[in-house]
Short mmCIF file of C-alpha atoms in Angstrom, two decimals:
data_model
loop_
_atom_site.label_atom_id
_atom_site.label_comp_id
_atom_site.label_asym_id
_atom_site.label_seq_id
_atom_site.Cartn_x
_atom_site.Cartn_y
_atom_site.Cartn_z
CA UNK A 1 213.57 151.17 67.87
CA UNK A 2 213.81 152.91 71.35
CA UNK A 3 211.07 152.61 73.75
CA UNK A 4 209.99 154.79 76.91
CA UNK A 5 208.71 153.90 80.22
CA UNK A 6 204.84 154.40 79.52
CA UNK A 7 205.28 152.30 75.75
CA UNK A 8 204.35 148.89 75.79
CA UNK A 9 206.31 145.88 73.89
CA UNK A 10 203.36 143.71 72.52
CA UNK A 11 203.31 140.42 70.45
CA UNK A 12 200.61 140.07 67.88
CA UNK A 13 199.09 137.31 66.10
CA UNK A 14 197.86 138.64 63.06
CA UNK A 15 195.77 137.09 59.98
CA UNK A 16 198.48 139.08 56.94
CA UNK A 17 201.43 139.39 59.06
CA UNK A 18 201.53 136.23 61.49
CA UNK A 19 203.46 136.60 64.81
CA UNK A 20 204.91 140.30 65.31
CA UNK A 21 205.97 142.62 67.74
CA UNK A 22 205.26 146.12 67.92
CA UNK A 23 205.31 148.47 70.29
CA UNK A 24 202.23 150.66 71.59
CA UNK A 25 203.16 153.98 72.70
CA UNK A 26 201.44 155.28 75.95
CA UNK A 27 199.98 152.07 76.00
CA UNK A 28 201.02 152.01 80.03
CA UNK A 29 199.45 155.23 81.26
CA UNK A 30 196.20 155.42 82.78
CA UNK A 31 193.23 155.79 80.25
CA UNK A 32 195.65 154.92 77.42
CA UNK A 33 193.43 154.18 74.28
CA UNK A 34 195.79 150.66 73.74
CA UNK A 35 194.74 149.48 77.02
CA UNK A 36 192.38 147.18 76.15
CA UNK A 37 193.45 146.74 72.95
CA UNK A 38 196.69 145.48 73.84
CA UNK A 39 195.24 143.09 76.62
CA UNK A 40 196.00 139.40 76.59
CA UNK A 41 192.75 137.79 74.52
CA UNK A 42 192.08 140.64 72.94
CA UNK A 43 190.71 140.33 69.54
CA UNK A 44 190.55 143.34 67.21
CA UNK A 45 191.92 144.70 64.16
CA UNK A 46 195.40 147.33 64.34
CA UNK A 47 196.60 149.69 62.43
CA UNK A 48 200.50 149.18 61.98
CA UNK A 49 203.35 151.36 60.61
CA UNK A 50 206.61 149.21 60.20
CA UNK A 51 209.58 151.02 61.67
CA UNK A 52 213.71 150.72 60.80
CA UNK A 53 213.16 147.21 63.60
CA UNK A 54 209.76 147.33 64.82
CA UNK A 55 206.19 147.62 64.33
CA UNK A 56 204.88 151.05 65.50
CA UNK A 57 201.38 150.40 66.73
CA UNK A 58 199.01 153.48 65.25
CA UNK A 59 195.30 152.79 65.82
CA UNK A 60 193.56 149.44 67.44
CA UNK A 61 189.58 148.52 67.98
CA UNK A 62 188.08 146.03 69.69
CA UNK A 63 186.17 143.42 67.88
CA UNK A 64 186.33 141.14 71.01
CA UNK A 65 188.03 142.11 74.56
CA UNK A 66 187.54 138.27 76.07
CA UNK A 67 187.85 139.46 79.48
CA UNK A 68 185.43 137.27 80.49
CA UNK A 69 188.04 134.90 80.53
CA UNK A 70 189.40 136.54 84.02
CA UNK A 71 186.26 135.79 85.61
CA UNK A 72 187.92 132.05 86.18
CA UNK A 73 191.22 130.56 86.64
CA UNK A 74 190.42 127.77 84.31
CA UNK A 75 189.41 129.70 81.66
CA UNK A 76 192.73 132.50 82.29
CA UNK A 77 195.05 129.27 82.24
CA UNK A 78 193.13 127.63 79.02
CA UNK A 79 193.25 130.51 76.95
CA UNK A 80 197.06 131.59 77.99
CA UNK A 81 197.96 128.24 76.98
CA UNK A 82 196.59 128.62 73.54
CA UNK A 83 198.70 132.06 73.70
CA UNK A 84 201.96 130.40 75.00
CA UNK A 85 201.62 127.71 72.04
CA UNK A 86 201.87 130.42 69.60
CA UNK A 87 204.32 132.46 71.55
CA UNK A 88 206.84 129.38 71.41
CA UNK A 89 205.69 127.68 68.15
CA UNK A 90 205.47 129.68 65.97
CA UNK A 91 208.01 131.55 63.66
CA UNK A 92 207.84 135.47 64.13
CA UNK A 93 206.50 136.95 60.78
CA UNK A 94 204.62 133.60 58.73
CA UNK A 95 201.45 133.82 58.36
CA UNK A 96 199.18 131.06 58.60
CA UNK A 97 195.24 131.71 57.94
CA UNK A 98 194.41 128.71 59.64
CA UNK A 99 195.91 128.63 62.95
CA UNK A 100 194.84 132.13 62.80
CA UNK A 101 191.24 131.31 62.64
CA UNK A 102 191.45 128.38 64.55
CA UNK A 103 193.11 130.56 67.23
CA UNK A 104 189.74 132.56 67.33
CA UNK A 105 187.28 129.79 66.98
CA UNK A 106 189.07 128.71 70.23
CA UNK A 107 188.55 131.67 72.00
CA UNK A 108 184.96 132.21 70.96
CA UNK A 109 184.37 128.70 72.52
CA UNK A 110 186.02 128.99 75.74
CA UNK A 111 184.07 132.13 76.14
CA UNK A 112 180.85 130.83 74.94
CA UNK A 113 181.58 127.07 77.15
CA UNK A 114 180.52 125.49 73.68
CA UNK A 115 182.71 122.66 74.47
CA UNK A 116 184.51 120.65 76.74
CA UNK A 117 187.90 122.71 77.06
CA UNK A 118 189.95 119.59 78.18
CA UNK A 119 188.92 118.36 74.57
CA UNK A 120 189.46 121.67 72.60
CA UNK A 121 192.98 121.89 74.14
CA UNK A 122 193.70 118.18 72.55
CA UNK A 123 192.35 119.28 69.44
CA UNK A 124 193.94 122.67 68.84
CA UNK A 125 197.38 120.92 69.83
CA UNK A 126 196.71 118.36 67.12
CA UNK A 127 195.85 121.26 64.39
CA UNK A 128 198.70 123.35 65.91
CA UNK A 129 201.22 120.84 65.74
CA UNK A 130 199.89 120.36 61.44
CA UNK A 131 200.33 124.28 61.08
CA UNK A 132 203.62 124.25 62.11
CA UNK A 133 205.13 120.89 60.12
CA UNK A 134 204.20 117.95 62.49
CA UNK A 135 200.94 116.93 61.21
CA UNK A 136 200.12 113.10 62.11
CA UNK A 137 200.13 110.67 59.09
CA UNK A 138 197.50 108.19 58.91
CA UNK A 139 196.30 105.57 56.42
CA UNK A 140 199.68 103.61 56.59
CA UNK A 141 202.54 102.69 58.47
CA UNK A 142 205.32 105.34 59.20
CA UNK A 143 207.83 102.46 59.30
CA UNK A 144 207.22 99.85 56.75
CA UNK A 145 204.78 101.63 54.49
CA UNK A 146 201.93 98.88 55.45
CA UNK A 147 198.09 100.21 54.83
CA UNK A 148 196.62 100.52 58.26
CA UNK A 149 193.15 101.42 59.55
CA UNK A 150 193.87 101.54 63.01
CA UNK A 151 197.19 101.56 65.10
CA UNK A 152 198.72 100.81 68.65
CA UNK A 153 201.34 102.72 68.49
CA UNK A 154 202.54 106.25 67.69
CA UNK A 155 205.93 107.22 66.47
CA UNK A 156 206.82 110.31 68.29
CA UNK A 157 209.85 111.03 65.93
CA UNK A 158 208.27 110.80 62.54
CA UNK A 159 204.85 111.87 63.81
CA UNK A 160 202.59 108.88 62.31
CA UNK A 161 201.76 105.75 63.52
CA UNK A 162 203.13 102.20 63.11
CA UNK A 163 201.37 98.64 61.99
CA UNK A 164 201.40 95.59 64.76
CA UNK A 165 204.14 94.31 63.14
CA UNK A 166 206.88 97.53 63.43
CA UNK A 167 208.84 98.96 66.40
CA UNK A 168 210.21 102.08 67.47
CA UNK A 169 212.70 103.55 70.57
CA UNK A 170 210.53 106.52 69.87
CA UNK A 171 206.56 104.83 70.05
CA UNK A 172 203.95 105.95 72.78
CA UNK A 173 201.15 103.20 73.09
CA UNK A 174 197.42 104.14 72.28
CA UNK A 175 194.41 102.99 72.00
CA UNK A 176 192.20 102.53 68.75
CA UNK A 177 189.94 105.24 70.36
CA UNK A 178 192.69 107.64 70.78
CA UNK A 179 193.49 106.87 67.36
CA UNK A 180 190.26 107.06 65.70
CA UNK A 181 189.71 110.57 68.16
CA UNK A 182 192.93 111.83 66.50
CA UNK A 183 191.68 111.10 62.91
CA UNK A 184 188.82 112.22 63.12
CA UNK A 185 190.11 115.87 64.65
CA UNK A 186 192.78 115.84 61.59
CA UNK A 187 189.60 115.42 59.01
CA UNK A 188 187.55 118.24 60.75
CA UNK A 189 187.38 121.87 61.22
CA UNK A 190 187.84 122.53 64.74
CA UNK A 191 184.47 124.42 64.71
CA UNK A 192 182.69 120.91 64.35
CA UNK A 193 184.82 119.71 67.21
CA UNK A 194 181.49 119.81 69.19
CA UNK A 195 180.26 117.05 68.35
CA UNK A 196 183.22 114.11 69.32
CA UNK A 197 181.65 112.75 72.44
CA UNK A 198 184.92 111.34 74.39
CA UNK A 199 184.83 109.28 77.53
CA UNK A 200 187.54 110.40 80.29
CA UNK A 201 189.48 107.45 79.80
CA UNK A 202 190.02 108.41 76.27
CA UNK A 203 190.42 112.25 77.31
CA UNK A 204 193.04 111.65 80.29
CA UNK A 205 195.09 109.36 77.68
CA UNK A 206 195.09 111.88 74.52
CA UNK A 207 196.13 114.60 77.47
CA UNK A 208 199.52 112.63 78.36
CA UNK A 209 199.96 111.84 74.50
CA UNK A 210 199.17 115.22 73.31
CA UNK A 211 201.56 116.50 76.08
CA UNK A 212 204.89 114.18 75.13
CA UNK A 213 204.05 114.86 71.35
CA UNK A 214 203.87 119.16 71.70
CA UNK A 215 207.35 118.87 73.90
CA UNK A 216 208.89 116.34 71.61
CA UNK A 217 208.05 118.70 68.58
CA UNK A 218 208.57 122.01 69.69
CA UNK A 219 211.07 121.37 72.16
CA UNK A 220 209.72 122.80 75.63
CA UNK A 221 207.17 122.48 77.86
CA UNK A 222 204.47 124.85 78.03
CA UNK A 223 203.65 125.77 81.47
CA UNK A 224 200.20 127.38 81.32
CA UNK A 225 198.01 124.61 82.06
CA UNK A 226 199.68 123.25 85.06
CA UNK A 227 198.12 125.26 87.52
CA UNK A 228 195.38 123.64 86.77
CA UNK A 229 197.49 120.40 87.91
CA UNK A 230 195.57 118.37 84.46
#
């Protein structure tokens, strides 16, 4: 579908439809009525008419324009990481009700400070990664099969954790609090994540393992938090 100067190429993560693109017409002239609809955090609801390649955006409202986020660069580099995971994990046109809300929940928090962002970064990653086929396995060993109620050791490659007596070229070394922090976020709704009190010991630790296991999974390395050098 062609495209003028003033029309705007916009990615969407949608509840029915998942990831699309459409494109917003006018959307780059002054006082267009996409403007803030087609903002980064915005969340609202669109009205869409599919096209021979495209989506052809009709009508948009605003349910929730987040641009309180731009009053900090914290909270600009949190949520456009939460963005950027979606943008490069997630297959165009699959939807997936969960991320979807979980995508939201995130947002209201970060614009509410409800919780320690550090933390809700960890914890979306780990229900991110589960959305999109890498969910960590617990209970037993990824290797041998052994029950386990704690573990050492992560297996990067098959995304589960090993018993004391297994080894693996592909392991990351962890502590049982990282462990029992990463359980307990796969058992939850991220909405209760709130109330997991974690030291910054245990925090700087599930940030470097959180970090190998999203680049290891999805293959790249997103960028958006480093500016705030975490």
């Amino acid at each position: 579908m062609d495209y003028r100067e003033y029309d705007k190429l916009v990615t969407l993560y949608t509840e029915k439809l998942g990831k699309i693109n459409a494109i917003a017409k006018g959307a780059k002239r002054k006082n267009s009525k996409f403007t803030s609809t087609t903002s980064s955090f915005c969340y609202g609801e669109y009205v869409l008419y599919k096209g021979k390649g495209m989506y052809l955006l009709n009508e948009a409202s605003t349910i929730n324009s987040f641009q309180d986020f731009l009053n900090a660069l914290s909270t600009i580099a949190y949520g456009s990481y939460l963005n950027e995971l979606i943008d490069i994990g997630v297959v165009e046109g699959e939807p997936e009700y969960g991320l979807f809300k979980d995508l939201v929940t995130s947002y209201y928090f970060i614009s509410n400070n409800a919780v320690d962002k550090d933390l809700l970064m960890r914890a979306f990653e780990i229900k991110f990664l589960s959305y999109i086929g890498y969910g960590l396995n617990f209970g037993s060993c990824v290797s041998c099969g052994k029950e386990i109620k704690t573990s050492n050791f992560l297996d990067l490659n098959s995304n589960g954790f090993l018993c004391s007596n297994c080894t693996s070229s592909w392991s990351v070394k962890i502590s049982n609090s990282a462990y029992n922090i990463m359980r307990y976020i796969v058992g939850t709704e991220l909405k209760n994540i709130y109330k997991l009190n974690v030291n910054e010991e245990s925090k700087a630790q599930l940030h470097k393992l959180m970090k190998e296991m999203v680049r290891h999974c999805i293959g790249k390395n997103p960028k958006s938090l480093d500016i705030l050098k975490i």
